[in-house]
PDB file of C-alpha atoms in Angstrom:
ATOM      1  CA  UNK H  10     -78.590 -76.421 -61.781  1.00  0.00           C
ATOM      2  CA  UNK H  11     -81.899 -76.799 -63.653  1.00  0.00           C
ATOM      3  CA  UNK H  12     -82.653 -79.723 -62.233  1.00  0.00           C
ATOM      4  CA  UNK H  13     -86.461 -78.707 -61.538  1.00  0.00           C
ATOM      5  CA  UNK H  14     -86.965 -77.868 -65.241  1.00  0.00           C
ATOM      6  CA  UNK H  15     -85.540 -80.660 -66.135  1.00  0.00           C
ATOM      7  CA  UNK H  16     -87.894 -83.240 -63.933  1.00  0.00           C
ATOM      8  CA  UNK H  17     -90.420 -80.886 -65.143  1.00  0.00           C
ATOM      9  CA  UNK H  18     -89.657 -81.361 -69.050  1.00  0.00           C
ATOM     10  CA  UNK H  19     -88.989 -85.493 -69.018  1.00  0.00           C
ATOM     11  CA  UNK H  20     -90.270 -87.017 -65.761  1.00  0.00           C
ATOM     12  CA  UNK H  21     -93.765 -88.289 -64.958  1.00  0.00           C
ATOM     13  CA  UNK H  22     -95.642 -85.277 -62.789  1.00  0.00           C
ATOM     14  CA  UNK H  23     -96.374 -88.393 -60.486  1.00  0.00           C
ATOM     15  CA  UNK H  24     -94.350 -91.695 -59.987  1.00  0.00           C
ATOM     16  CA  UNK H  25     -95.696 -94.842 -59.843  1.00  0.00           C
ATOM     17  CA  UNK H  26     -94.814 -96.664 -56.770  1.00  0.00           C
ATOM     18  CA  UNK H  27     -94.549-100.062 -59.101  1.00  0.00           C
ATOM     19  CA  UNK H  28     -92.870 -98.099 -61.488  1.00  0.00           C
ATOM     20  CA  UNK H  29     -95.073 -99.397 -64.129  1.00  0.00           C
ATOM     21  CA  UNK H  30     -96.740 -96.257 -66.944  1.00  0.00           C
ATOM     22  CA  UNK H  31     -98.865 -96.601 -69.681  1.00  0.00           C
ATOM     23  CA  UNK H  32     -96.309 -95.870 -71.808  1.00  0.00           C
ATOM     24  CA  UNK H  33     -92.961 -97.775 -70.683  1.00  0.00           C
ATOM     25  CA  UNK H  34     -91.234 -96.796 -73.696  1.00  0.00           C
ATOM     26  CA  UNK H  35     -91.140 -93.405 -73.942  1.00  0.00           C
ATOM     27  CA  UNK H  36     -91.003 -92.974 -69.971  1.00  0.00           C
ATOM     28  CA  UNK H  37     -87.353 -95.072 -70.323  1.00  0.00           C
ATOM     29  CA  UNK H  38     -86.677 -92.735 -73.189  1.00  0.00           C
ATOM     30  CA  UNK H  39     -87.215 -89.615 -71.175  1.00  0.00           C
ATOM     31  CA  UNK H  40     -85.784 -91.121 -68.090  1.00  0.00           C
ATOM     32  CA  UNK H  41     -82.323 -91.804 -69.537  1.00  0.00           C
ATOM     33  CA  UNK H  42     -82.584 -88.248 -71.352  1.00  0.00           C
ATOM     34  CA  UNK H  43     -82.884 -86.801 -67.516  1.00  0.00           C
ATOM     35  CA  UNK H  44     -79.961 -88.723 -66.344  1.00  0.00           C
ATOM     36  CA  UNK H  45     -77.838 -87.685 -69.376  1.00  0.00           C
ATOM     37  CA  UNK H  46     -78.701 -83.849 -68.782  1.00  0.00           C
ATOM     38  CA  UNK H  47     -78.354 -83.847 -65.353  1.00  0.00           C
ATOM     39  CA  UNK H  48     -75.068 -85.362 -66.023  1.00  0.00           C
ATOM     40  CA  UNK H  49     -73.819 -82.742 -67.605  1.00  0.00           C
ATOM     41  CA  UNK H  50     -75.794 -80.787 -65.121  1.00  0.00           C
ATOM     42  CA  UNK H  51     -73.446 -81.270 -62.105  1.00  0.00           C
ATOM     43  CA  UNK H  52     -69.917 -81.674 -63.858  1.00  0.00           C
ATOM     44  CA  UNK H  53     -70.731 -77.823 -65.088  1.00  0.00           C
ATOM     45  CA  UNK H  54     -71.399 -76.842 -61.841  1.00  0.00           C
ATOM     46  CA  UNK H  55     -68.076 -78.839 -60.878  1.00  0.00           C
ATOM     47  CA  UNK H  56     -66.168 -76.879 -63.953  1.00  0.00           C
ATOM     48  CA  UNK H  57     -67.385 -73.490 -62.961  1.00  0.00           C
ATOM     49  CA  UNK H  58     -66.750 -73.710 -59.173  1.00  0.00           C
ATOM     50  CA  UNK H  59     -62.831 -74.583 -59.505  1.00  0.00           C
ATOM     51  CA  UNK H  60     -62.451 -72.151 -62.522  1.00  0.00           C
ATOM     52  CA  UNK H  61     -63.750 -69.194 -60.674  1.00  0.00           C
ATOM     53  CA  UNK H  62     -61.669 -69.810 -57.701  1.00  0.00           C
ATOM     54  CA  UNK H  63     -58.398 -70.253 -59.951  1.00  0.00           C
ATOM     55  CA  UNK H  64     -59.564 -67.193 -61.324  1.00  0.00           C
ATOM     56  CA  UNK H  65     -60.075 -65.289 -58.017  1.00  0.00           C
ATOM     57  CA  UNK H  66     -56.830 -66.219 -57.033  1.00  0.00           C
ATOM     58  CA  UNK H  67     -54.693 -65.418 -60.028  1.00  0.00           C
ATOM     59  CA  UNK H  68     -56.861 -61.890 -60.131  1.00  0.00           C
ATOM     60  CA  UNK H  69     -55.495 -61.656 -56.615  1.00  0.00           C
ATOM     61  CA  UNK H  70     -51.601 -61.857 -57.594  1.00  0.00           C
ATOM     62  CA  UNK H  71     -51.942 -59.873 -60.960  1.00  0.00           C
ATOM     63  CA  UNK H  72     -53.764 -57.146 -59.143  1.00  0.00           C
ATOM     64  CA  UNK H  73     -52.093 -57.184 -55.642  1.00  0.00           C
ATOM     65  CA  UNK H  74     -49.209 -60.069 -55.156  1.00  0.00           C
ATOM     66  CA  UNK H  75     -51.350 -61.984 -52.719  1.00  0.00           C
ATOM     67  CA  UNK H  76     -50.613 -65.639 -52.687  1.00  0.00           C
ATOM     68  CA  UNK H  77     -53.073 -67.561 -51.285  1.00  0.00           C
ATOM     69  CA  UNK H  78     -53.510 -71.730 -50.504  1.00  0.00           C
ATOM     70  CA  UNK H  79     -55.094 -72.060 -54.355  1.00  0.00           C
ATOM     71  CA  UNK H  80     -51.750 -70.125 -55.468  1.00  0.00           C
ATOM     72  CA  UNK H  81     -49.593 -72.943 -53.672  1.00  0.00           C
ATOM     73  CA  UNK H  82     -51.663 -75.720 -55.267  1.00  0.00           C
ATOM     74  CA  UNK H  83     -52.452 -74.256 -58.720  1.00  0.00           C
ATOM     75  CA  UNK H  84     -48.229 -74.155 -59.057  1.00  0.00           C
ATOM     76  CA  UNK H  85     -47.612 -77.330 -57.104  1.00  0.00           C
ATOM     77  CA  UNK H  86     -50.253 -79.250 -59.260  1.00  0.00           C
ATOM     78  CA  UNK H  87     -50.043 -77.118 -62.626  1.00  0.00           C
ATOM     79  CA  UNK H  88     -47.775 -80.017 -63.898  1.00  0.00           C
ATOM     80  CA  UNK H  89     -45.360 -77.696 -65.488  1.00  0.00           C
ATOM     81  CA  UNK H  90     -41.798 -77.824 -64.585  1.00  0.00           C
ATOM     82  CA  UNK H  91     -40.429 -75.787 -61.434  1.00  0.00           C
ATOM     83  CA  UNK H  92     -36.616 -75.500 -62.987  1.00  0.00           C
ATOM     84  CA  UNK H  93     -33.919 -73.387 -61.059  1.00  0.00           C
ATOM     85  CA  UNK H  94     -33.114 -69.484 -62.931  1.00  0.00           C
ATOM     86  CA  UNK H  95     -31.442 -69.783 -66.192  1.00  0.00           C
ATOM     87  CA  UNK H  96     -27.741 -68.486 -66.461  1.00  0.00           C
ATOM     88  CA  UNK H  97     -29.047 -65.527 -68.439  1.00  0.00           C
ATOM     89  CA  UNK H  98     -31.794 -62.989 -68.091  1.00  0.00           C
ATOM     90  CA  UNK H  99     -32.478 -62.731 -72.008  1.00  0.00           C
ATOM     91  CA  UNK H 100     -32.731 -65.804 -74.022  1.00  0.00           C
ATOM     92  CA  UNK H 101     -29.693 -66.448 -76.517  1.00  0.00           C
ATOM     93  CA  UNK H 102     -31.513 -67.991 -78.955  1.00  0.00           C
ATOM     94  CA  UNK H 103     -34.496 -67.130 -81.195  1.00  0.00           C
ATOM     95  CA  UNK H 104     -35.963 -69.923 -81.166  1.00  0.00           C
ATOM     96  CA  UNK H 105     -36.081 -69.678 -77.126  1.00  0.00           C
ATOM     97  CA  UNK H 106     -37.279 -66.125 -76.821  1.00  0.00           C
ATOM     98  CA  UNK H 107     -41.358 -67.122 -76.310  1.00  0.00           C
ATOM     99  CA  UNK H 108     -40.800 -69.158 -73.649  1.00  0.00           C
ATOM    100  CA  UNK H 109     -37.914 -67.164 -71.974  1.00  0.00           C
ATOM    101  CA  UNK H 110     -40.431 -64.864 -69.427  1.00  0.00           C
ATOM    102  CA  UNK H 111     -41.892 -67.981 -67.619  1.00  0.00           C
ATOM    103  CA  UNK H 112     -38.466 -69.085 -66.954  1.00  0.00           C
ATOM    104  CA  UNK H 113     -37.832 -65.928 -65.675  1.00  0.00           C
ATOM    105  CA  UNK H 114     -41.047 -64.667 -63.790  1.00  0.00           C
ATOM    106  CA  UNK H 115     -43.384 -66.009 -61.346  1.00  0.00           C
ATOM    107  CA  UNK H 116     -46.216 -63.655 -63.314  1.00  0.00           C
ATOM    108  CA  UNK H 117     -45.789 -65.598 -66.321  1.00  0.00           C
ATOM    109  CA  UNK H 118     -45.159 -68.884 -64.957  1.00  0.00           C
ATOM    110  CA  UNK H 119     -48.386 -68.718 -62.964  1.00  0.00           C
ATOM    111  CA  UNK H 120     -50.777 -67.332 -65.647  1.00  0.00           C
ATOM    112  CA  UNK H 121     -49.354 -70.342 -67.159  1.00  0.00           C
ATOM    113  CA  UNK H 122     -50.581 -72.436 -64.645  1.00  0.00           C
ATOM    114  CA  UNK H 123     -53.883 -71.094 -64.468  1.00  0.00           C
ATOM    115  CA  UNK H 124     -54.470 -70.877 -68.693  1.00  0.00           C
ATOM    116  CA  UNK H 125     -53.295 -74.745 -68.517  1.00  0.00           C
ATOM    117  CA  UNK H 126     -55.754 -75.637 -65.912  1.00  0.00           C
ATOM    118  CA  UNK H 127     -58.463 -73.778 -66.988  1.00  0.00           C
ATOM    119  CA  UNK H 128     -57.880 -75.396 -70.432  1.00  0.00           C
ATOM    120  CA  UNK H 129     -57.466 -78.963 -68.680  1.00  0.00           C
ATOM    121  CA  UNK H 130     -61.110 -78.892 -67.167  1.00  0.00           C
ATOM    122  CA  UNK H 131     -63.073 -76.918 -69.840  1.00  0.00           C
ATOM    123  CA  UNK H 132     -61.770 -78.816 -73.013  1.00  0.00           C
ATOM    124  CA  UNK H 133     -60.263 -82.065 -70.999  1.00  0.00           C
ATOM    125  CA  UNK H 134     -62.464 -82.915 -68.381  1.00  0.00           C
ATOM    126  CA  UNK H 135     -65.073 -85.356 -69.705  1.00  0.00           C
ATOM    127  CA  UNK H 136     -66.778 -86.714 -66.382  1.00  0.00           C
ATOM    128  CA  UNK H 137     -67.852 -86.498 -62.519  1.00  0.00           C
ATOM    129  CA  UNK H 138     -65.935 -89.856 -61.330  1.00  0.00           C
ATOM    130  CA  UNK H 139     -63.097 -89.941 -59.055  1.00  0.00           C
ATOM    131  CA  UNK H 140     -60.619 -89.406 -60.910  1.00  0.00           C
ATOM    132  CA  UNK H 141     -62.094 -86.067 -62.777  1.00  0.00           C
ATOM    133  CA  UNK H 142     -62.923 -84.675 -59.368  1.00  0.00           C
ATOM    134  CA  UNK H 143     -59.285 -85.569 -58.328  1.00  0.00           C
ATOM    135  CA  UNK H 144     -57.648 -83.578 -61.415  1.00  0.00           C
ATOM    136  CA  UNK H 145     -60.490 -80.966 -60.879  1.00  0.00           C
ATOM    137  CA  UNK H 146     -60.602 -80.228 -57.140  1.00  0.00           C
ATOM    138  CA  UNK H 147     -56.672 -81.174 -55.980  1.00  0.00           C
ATOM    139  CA  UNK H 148     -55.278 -78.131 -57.810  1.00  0.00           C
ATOM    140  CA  UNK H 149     -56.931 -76.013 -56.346  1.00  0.00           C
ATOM    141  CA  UNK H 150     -56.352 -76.776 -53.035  1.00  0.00           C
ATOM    142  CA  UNK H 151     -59.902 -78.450 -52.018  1.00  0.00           C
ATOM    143  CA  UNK H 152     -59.787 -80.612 -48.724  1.00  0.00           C
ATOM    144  CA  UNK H 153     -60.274 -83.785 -50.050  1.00  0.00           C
ATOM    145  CA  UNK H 154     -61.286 -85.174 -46.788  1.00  0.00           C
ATOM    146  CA  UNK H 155     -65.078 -83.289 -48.328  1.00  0.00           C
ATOM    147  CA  UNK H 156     -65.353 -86.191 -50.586  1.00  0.00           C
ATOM    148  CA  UNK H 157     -65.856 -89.272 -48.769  1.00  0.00           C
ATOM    149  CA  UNK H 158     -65.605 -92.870 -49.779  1.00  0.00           C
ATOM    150  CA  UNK H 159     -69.528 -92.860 -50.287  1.00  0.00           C
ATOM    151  CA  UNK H 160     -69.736 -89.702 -52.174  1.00  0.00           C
ATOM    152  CA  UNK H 161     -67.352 -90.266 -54.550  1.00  0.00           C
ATOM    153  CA  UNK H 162     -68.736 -94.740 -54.915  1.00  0.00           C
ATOM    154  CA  UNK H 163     -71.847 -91.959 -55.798  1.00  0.00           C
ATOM    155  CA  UNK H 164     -69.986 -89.958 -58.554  1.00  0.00           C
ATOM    156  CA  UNK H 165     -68.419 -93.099 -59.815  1.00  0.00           C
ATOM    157  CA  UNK H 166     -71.749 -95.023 -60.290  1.00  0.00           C
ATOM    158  CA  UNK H 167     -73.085 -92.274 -61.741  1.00  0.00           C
ATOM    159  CA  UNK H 168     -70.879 -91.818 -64.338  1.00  0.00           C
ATOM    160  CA  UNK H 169     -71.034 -95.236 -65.447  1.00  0.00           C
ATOM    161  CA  UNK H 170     -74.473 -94.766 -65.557  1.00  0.00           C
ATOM    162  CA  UNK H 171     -74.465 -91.886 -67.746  1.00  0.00           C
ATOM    163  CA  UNK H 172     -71.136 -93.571 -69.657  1.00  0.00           C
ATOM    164  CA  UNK H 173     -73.703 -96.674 -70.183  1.00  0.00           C
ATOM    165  CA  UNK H 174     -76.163 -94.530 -71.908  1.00  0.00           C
ATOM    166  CA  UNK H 175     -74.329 -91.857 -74.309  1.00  0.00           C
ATOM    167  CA  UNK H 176     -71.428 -93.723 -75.367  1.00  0.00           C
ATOM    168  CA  UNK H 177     -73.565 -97.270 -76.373  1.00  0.00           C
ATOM    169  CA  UNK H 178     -76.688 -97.759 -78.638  1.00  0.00           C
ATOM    170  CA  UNK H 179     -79.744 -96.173 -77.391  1.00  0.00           C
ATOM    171  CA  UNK H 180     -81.922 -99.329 -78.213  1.00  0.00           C
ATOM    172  CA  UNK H 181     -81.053-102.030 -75.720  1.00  0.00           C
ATOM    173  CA  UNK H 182     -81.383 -99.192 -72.886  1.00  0.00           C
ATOM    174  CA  UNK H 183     -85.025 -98.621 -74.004  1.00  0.00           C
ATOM    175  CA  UNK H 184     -85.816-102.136 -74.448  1.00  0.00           C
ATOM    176  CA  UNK H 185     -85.289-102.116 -70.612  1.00  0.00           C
ATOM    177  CA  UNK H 186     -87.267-100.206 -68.231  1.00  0.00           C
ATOM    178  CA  UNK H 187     -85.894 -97.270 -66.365  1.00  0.00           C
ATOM    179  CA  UNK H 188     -87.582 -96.532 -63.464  1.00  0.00           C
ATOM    180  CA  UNK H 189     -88.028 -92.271 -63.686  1.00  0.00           C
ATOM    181  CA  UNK H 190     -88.286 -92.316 -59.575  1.00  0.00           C
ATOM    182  CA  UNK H 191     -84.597 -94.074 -59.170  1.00  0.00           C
ATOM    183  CA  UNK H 192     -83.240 -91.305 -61.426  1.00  0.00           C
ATOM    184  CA  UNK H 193     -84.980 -88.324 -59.340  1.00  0.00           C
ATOM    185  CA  UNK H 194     -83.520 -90.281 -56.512  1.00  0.00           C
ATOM    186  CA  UNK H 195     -79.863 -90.598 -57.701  1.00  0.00           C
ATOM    187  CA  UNK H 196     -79.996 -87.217 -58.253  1.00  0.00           C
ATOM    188  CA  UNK H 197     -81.401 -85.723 -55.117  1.00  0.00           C
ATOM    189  CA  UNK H 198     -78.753 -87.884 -53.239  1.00  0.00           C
ATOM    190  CA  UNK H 199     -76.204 -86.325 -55.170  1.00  0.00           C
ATOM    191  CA  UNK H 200     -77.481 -82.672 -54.692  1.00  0.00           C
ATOM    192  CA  UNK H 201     -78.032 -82.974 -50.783  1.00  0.00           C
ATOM    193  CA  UNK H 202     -73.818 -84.302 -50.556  1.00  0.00           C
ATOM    194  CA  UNK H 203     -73.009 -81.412 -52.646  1.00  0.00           C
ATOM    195  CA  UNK H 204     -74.140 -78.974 -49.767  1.00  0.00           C
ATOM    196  CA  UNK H 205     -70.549 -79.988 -48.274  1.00  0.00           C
ATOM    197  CA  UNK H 206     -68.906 -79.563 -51.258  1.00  0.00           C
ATOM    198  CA  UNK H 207     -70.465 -75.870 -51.976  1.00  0.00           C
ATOM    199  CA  UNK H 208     -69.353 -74.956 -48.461  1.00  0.00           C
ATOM    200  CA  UNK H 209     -65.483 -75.596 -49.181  1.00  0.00           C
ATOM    201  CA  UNK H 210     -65.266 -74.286 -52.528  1.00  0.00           C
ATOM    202  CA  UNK H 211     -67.075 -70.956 -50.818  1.00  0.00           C
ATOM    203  CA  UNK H 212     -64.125 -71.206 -48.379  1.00  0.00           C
ATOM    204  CA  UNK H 213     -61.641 -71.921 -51.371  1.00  0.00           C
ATOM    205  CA  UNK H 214     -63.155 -68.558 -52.761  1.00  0.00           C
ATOM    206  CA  UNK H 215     -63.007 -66.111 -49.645  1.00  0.00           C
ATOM    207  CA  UNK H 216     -59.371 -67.721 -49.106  1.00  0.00           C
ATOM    208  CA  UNK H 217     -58.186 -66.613 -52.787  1.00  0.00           C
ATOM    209  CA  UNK H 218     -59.269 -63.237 -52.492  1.00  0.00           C
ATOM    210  CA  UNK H 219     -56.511 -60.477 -51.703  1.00  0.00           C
ATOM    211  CA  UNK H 220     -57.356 -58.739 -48.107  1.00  0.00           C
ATOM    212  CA  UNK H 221     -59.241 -55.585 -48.347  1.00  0.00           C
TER     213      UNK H 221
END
């Protein structure tokens, strides 16, 4: 994450223990900027952690049939339909013929899975709260026991506070003082709980891989 460029390019080089500046104004303009980017900061690194281990893993059944945990969840939470075999191997009707092979194979019916989900949190996902991480981590078969009741209060808050910022007018949040050193804060608090997090999806990752 560039979040040292970033307090580089809009925070003060020094903050001011009363969290008073010279030039309030622009400081609360630059201050909300930094929480917006950083934002958008951590739910990438959120996006592109689960999408490269449901891409390990289906890599790992296209190239050698290993199923792995993420295989079990990426079906089991894919939110498509697990119906029985069809009467017939090739589809009577025309109209039926697209959809016939992921009735009929597991190969199909998992890339499925996998183009769906990937499709879910690149074009879908709009967020870090609870319930994002929930539709981003669960599929893949992340411990959720990682993400405790502080951690994701955290995510939630700091949603809101991003939510409060890009999706209202800009002028009553600069009327207002932001304190720059709060934001910094936020953020470090955030990066030092995703240590734990890093650590499972790096186990998530080894455990989709096929054996060697």
């Amino acid at each position: 994450m560039r979040v040292r460029e970033l307090k580089r390019m809009l925070l003060p080089s020094k903050f001011d223990p009363t969290g008073s500046y010279k030039d309030p104004l622009r400081v609360t303009t630059r201050a909300l900027s930094f929480r917006v980017l950083t934002h958008a900061e951590v739910e990438t690194y959120f996006e592109d952690r689960v999408l490269e281990v449901a891409a390990t893993a289906l890599d790992a059944w296209e190239t050698n049939k290993f199923v792995s945990v993420v295989t079990f969840h990426l079906i089991g939470f894919g939110g498509r339909s697990t119906d029985r075999p069809p009467e017939t191997l090739h589809a009577i009707e025309q109209n039926k013929l697209k959809e016939w092979p992921s009735k009929t194979s597991i190969d199909d019916r998992f890339s499925k899975c996998v183009s769906e989900f990937h499709k879910r949190i690149k074009f879908e996902n709009h967020g870090v709260k609870e319930r994002n991480i929930m539709e981003m981590f669960v599929p893949i078969g992340f411990y959720m026991g990682r993400c405790d009741p502080i951690f994701l209060q955290t995510m939630n808050n700091f949603g809101e506070a991003r939510g409060a910022v890009a999706h209202t007018s800009g002028k009553g949040h600069v009327q207002k003082a932001v304190d720059p050193k709060d934001e910094y804060t936020t953020l470090q608090k955030i990066i030092a709980s995703l240590e734990t997090i890093d650590a499972e999806f790096d186990r998530l990752l080894r455990a989709s891989k096929a054996p060697k």
